[in-house]
């Protein structure tokens, strides 16, 4: 048991033992001061035993540590002693050597020369040994070439020999002069190495050229050959960076690509020979085309094998598949150029086969990871794909033009057919788009890109040609029923063309979407339908009965009683009833609007031409006529549209009913907004018919109106064309009619022909609006009912 008091260390061990015992007794006395403390004696003994054992263990560990430290110290002392002894010996040796060399300082330069001679002699002897060994080592490398599995080892050996040979030759060329015989003897050694290296390279390139078969059957051999190329490439880079000119750079990688190109050229030689023979095939091109495409398909399938088996044998940085593919691509492009040059001899079926192969080829390349911009063959009208496509498109356009010409001839030579809903049509529109869609279907199965786009563009041009042909028929002699059929046909053609455009647009690939411009041609069908509708309107108002009726407007008692207007509307009702049955609904409404415009123009022309005196009764009759027109046409058109189209007649009535100069000017200004052709010369008839106006008022009205007209037409001085002086070519009614039909901001509408001329002729300056021949539109002059399609129009009133 320990004590809190310290034990002096200067005492001897016995004294320390006695002192410790004394301290221990004092400690026990402190613990056992009372009798009851004896009960704790066992516990105290146990604690004392544990502490004693712990102290003993600590003491033993401390002693062991001290012993180990003492041993390590002794070992270091011994090592230091030996090192010091060795250093003493070294110093003694240095002193001895310095003493020996002190006498050689005077011969230092001679010693350096001797040392250099000794080194050069040793190096020369070594080089001579290497030169002498060249043939034997070359023979060993040549023996290795017999076993392809040792090709890499043979290359490494030959590379070392070639380096030795090149350095030795350079040393000999820059060194002492040699006799010719000695030079010849030495060259024999060097040539042996060179010959062996040549045979090695021949073997290496033969393996590279056989890359397709090796990739399938012996990829390890191909990997070894490529590894040689890769090693030599690294050697070349080291030589280039170090500037060593003795050993030339071999550039194996470039030579390897050349060998691959030669191999591909040999592979495709038979294909290109077939292509060159195609021009001499004459009419029998089908078999030769099939043979060429079979060979081409075989080469394309090789590309997949090269991608799978050959490409993994090359380093990724070489991009070998793209190198090989470009070589194949160039030869296949030449194949297509040859076939394009023979496009004239190829049948359309053969051209489609070739374009189908091109599409399959592109799909294969996509599967092999070739980017889209590299898929196509060279473009241009003088390259293979372009020549084949252009020839096919040219033939198809000629064929379609022939077909639609026959279709239109068949249409025009037969009576139109009446459908279940009463509309009449001919099968031409359906047949035309059937053949057009059939051609697109053929191309669509082959191409979704350039060829399909060109086919769509060709179809657009054919649509334009079709419309031109229809327009020529409209300018000829056609019956009313046929004109109605053309209206309906062109409406259907418009719908078919829109469906065609949508279908082709959906079929085109992303690179060609939005490039097909067909909108103008689609509108062309609607314009044709409008022109045909205008002809129908012309047929109505060219009716002799109508001509007679309009000549009685504003100048007869029948007009004042409403009989003339009722007859006009009754006749229009009969016409429109038949046209409603025969025409599509949309264009029937257009026909009604055009008829209303024409009717308003005729009413205005009658007012401007035949009015002799304006009375309250006449103004009321004119207002009633306008209201009857609006009510009649509101049954077939939108009322607001009818009111707008009838506005010129309403404005003209307001001019006729004006009660002051200001009112005249204001109403005339309003009239010019909708009928800018009503000139002051025509208006003067209205003013003169107002008996309630004085001459002064009339002059003032005309003066103001002329100023309004001049202001209105300051930027457009054109007026209704008048007949040449001295020639009776146009009646006043027709001049007024032309003025009433002139549109705001536009030119004059179609004018009637000269007085007494045949119906259908155009007056000078008239717009080019096709007109039906007189035989088709003019009713007989007898009192029999006017007949169209056997339907009575109007029984003339006595």
Coordinates of C-alpha atoms in Angstrom, one line a residue, residues 547-782:
X547 CA -82.0 42.0 -122.1
X548 CA -85.6 43.0 -123.1
X549 CA -86.7 43.3 -119.5
X550 CA -83.8 45.5 -118.4
X551 CA -84.5 47.8 -121.4
X552 CA -87.9 48.5 -119.9
X553 CA -86.6 49.6 -116.5
X554 CA -87.1 53.2 -115.5
X555 CA -88.8 54.0 -118.8
X556 CA -92.1 52.1 -119.0
X557 CA -95.4 51.8 -117.2
X558 CA -94.8 48.1 -116.6
X559 CA -91.8 49.1 -114.5
X560 CA -93.7 51.7 -112.5
X561 CA -96.3 49.1 -111.8
X562 CA -93.6 46.6 -110.6
X563 CA -94.3 44.2 -113.5
X564 CA -90.7 44.4 -115.0
X565 CA -89.0 43.9 -111.6
X566 CA -91.3 41.0 -110.7
X567 CA -90.5 39.4 -114.1
X568 CA -86.8 39.8 -113.5
X569 CA -86.9 38.2 -110.1
X570 CA -89.2 35.4 -111.3
X571 CA -86.7 34.6 -114.1
X572 CA -83.8 34.8 -111.6
X573 CA -85.8 32.5 -109.3
X574 CA -86.2 29.9 -112.0
X575 CA -82.5 30.0 -112.9
X576 CA -81.4 29.9 -109.2
X577 CA -83.7 27.0 -108.5
X578 CA -82.0 24.9 -111.1
X579 CA -78.5 26.0 -110.2
X580 CA -79.2 25.3 -106.5
X581 CA -79.8 21.7 -107.5
X582 CA -76.8 21.4 -109.9
X583 CA -74.1 23.3 -107.9
X584 CA -72.3 22.7 -104.6
X585 CA -73.8 24.7 -101.8
X586 CA -70.9 27.1 -101.3
X587 CA -70.6 28.0 -104.9
X588 CA -74.3 28.3 -105.3
X589 CA -74.2 31.1 -102.7
X590 CA -71.3 32.6 -104.6
X591 CA -73.4 32.4 -107.8
X592 CA -76.2 34.2 -106.0
X593 CA -73.9 37.0 -104.8
X594 CA -72.4 37.4 -108.2
X595 CA -76.0 37.5 -109.7
X596 CA -76.9 40.1 -107.2
X597 CA -73.9 42.3 -108.1
X598 CA -74.7 41.9 -111.8
X599 CA -78.4 42.6 -111.2
X600 CA -77.6 45.8 -109.2
X601 CA -75.2 46.9 -112.0
X602 CA -78.0 46.4 -114.5
X603 CA -80.5 48.3 -112.4
X604 CA -78.0 51.2 -112.0
X605 CA -77.2 51.2 -115.7
X606 CA -80.9 51.4 -116.5
X607 CA -81.4 54.3 -114.1
X608 CA -78.4 56.2 -115.5
X609 CA -79.4 55.5 -119.1
X610 CA -83.2 55.3 -119.4
X611 CA -84.4 57.8 -116.8
X612 CA -86.2 60.7 -118.5
X613 CA -87.7 62.3 -115.5
X614 CA -87.3 61.7 -111.7
X615 CA -90.6 61.9 -109.8
X616 CA -91.6 60.9 -106.4
X617 CA -93.3 57.8 -107.8
X618 CA -90.1 56.8 -109.7
X619 CA -88.0 57.2 -106.5
X620 CA -90.4 55.1 -104.6
X621 CA -90.3 52.5 -107.3
X622 CA -86.6 52.4 -107.3
X623 CA -86.6 52.0 -103.5
X624 CA -89.1 49.2 -103.9
X625 CA -86.9 47.5 -106.5
X626 CA -83.9 47.7 -104.2
X627 CA -86.0 46.2 -101.3
X628 CA -87.3 43.4 -103.5
X629 CA -83.8 42.5 -104.6
X630 CA -82.6 42.4 -101.0
X631 CA -85.6 40.3 -100.0
X632 CA -85.2 37.9 -102.9
X633 CA -81.5 37.3 -102.4
X634 CA -81.7 37.2 -98.6
X635 CA -83.4 33.8 -99.2
X636 CA -80.1 32.4 -100.6
X637 CA -77.3 34.6 -99.0
X638 CA -76.6 36.1 -95.6
X639 CA -78.8 39.2 -95.2
X640 CA -75.9 41.5 -94.1
X641 CA -74.0 40.4 -97.2
X642 CA -77.0 41.1 -99.5
X643 CA -77.4 44.6 -98.0
X644 CA -73.7 45.4 -98.6
X645 CA -73.9 44.3 -102.2
X646 CA -77.1 46.2 -102.8
X647 CA -75.6 49.4 -101.3
X648 CA -74.7 51.0 -104.7
X649 CA -78.3 50.9 -105.8
X650 CA -79.4 52.4 -102.5
X651 CA -76.9 55.2 -102.8
X652 CA -77.9 55.9 -106.4
X653 CA -81.5 56.2 -105.3
X654 CA -80.4 58.6 -102.6
X655 CA -78.6 60.7 -105.2
X656 CA -81.7 60.8 -107.4
X657 CA -83.9 61.8 -104.4
X658 CA -81.5 64.5 -103.1
X659 CA -83.4 67.8 -102.2
X660 CA -80.5 70.3 -102.1
X661 CA -77.1 70.9 -103.5
X662 CA -75.4 69.8 -100.3
X663 CA -77.4 66.6 -100.3
X664 CA -76.5 65.9 -103.9
X665 CA -72.8 66.3 -103.2
X666 CA -73.0 64.3 -100.0
X667 CA -74.9 61.4 -101.5
X668 CA -72.7 61.4 -104.6
X669 CA -69.6 61.2 -102.4
X670 CA -71.1 58.2 -100.7
X671 CA -71.9 56.6 -104.0
X672 CA -68.4 57.0 -105.2
X673 CA -67.2 54.9 -102.3
X674 CA -69.0 51.8 -103.7
X675 CA -69.2 52.7 -107.4
X676 CA -66.2 54.8 -108.3
X677 CA -67.0 54.5 -112.0
X678 CA -70.1 56.7 -111.9
X679 CA -68.5 59.8 -113.5
X680 CA -70.1 63.3 -113.5
X681 CA -71.0 62.7 -117.2
X682 CA -73.2 59.8 -116.2
X683 CA -74.5 61.7 -113.1
X684 CA -75.6 64.6 -115.3
X685 CA -78.4 62.4 -116.7
X686 CA -79.9 62.2 -113.2
X687 CA -79.5 65.9 -112.6
X688 CA -81.1 66.7 -116.0
X689 CA -84.0 64.4 -115.1
X690 CA -84.8 66.6 -112.0
X691 CA -87.3 69.1 -113.4
X692 CA -87.5 70.7 -110.0
X693 CA -83.9 72.0 -110.2
X694 CA -83.1 75.3 -111.8
X695 CA -80.4 75.6 -114.3
X696 CA -78.3 77.5 -111.7
X697 CA -78.8 74.7 -109.2
X698 CA -78.0 72.1 -111.8
X699 CA -74.7 73.9 -112.7
X700 CA -73.8 74.2 -109.1
X701 CA -74.5 70.5 -108.4
X702 CA -72.5 69.4 -111.4
X703 CA -69.6 71.7 -110.5
X704 CA -69.4 70.4 -106.9
X705 CA -69.8 66.8 -108.1
X706 CA -66.9 67.2 -110.6
X707 CA -64.7 68.5 -107.8
X708 CA -65.6 65.5 -105.7
X709 CA -64.9 63.1 -108.5
X710 CA -61.6 64.8 -109.3
X711 CA -60.5 64.6 -105.7
X712 CA -61.6 61.0 -105.5
X713 CA -59.7 60.0 -108.6
X714 CA -56.7 62.3 -108.2
X715 CA -54.4 59.2 -108.0
X716 CA -56.4 57.2 -110.5
X717 CA -57.4 59.1 -113.6
X718 CA -58.7 56.1 -115.5
X719 CA -62.4 56.2 -116.3
X720 CA -64.7 53.8 -118.1
X721 CA -63.3 53.3 -121.6
X722 CA -65.3 55.2 -124.2
X723 CA -65.6 54.3 -127.9
X724 CA -63.3 55.7 -130.4
X725 CA -64.5 59.0 -132.0
X726 CA -66.6 58.4 -135.1
X727 CA -67.2 54.7 -134.4
X728 CA -70.5 53.5 -133.1
X729 CA -69.1 50.7 -130.9
X730 CA -70.8 51.0 -127.5
X731 CA -74.4 51.9 -126.4
X732 CA -74.9 54.3 -123.5
X733 CA -76.4 51.5 -121.5
X734 CA -73.3 49.4 -121.8
X735 CA -71.1 52.4 -120.8
X736 CA -73.3 53.0 -117.7
X737 CA -73.2 49.2 -117.0
X738 CA -69.4 49.2 -117.1
X739 CA -69.3 52.2 -114.8
X740 CA -71.7 50.5 -112.3
X741 CA -69.6 47.3 -112.2
X742 CA -66.3 49.1 -111.6
X743 CA -65.0 48.1 -108.2
X744 CA -63.4 50.4 -105.6
X745 CA -59.6 50.4 -106.0
X746 CA -59.7 48.1 -109.0
X747 CA -59.9 48.3 -112.7
X748 CA -62.9 48.1 -115.0
X749 CA -64.9 44.8 -115.0
X750 CA -65.6 43.0 -118.2
X751 CA -67.5 45.1 -120.7
X752 CA -70.0 44.0 -123.2
X753 CA -69.0 43.8 -126.8
X754 CA -69.8 46.3 -129.5
X755 CA -73.3 47.0 -130.3
X756 CA -74.5 44.5 -132.8
X757 CA -71.4 42.3 -132.4
X758 CA -71.6 38.6 -131.5
X759 CA -72.0 37.7 -127.9
X760 CA -68.8 36.6 -126.3
X761 CA -66.6 39.2 -127.9
X762 CA -64.8 41.6 -125.5
X763 CA -64.9 45.4 -125.7
X764 CA -61.5 47.2 -125.8
X765 CA -60.0 47.4 -122.3
X766 CA -62.3 44.7 -120.9
X767 CA -61.0 42.3 -118.2
X768 CA -60.3 38.8 -119.4
X769 CA -63.3 37.0 -118.1
X770 CA -64.3 33.8 -120.0
X771 CA -67.8 34.0 -121.5
X772 CA -70.0 31.3 -122.8
X773 CA -70.8 31.3 -126.5
X774 CA -74.0 32.9 -127.6
X775 CA -75.5 29.5 -128.6
X776 CA -75.1 28.3 -125.1
X777 CA -76.5 31.3 -123.2
X778 CA -78.9 33.2 -125.5
X779 CA -82.6 32.3 -125.4
X780 CA -84.7 32.2 -128.5
X781 CA -86.3 35.4 -129.6
X782 CA -89.8 33.9 -129.9

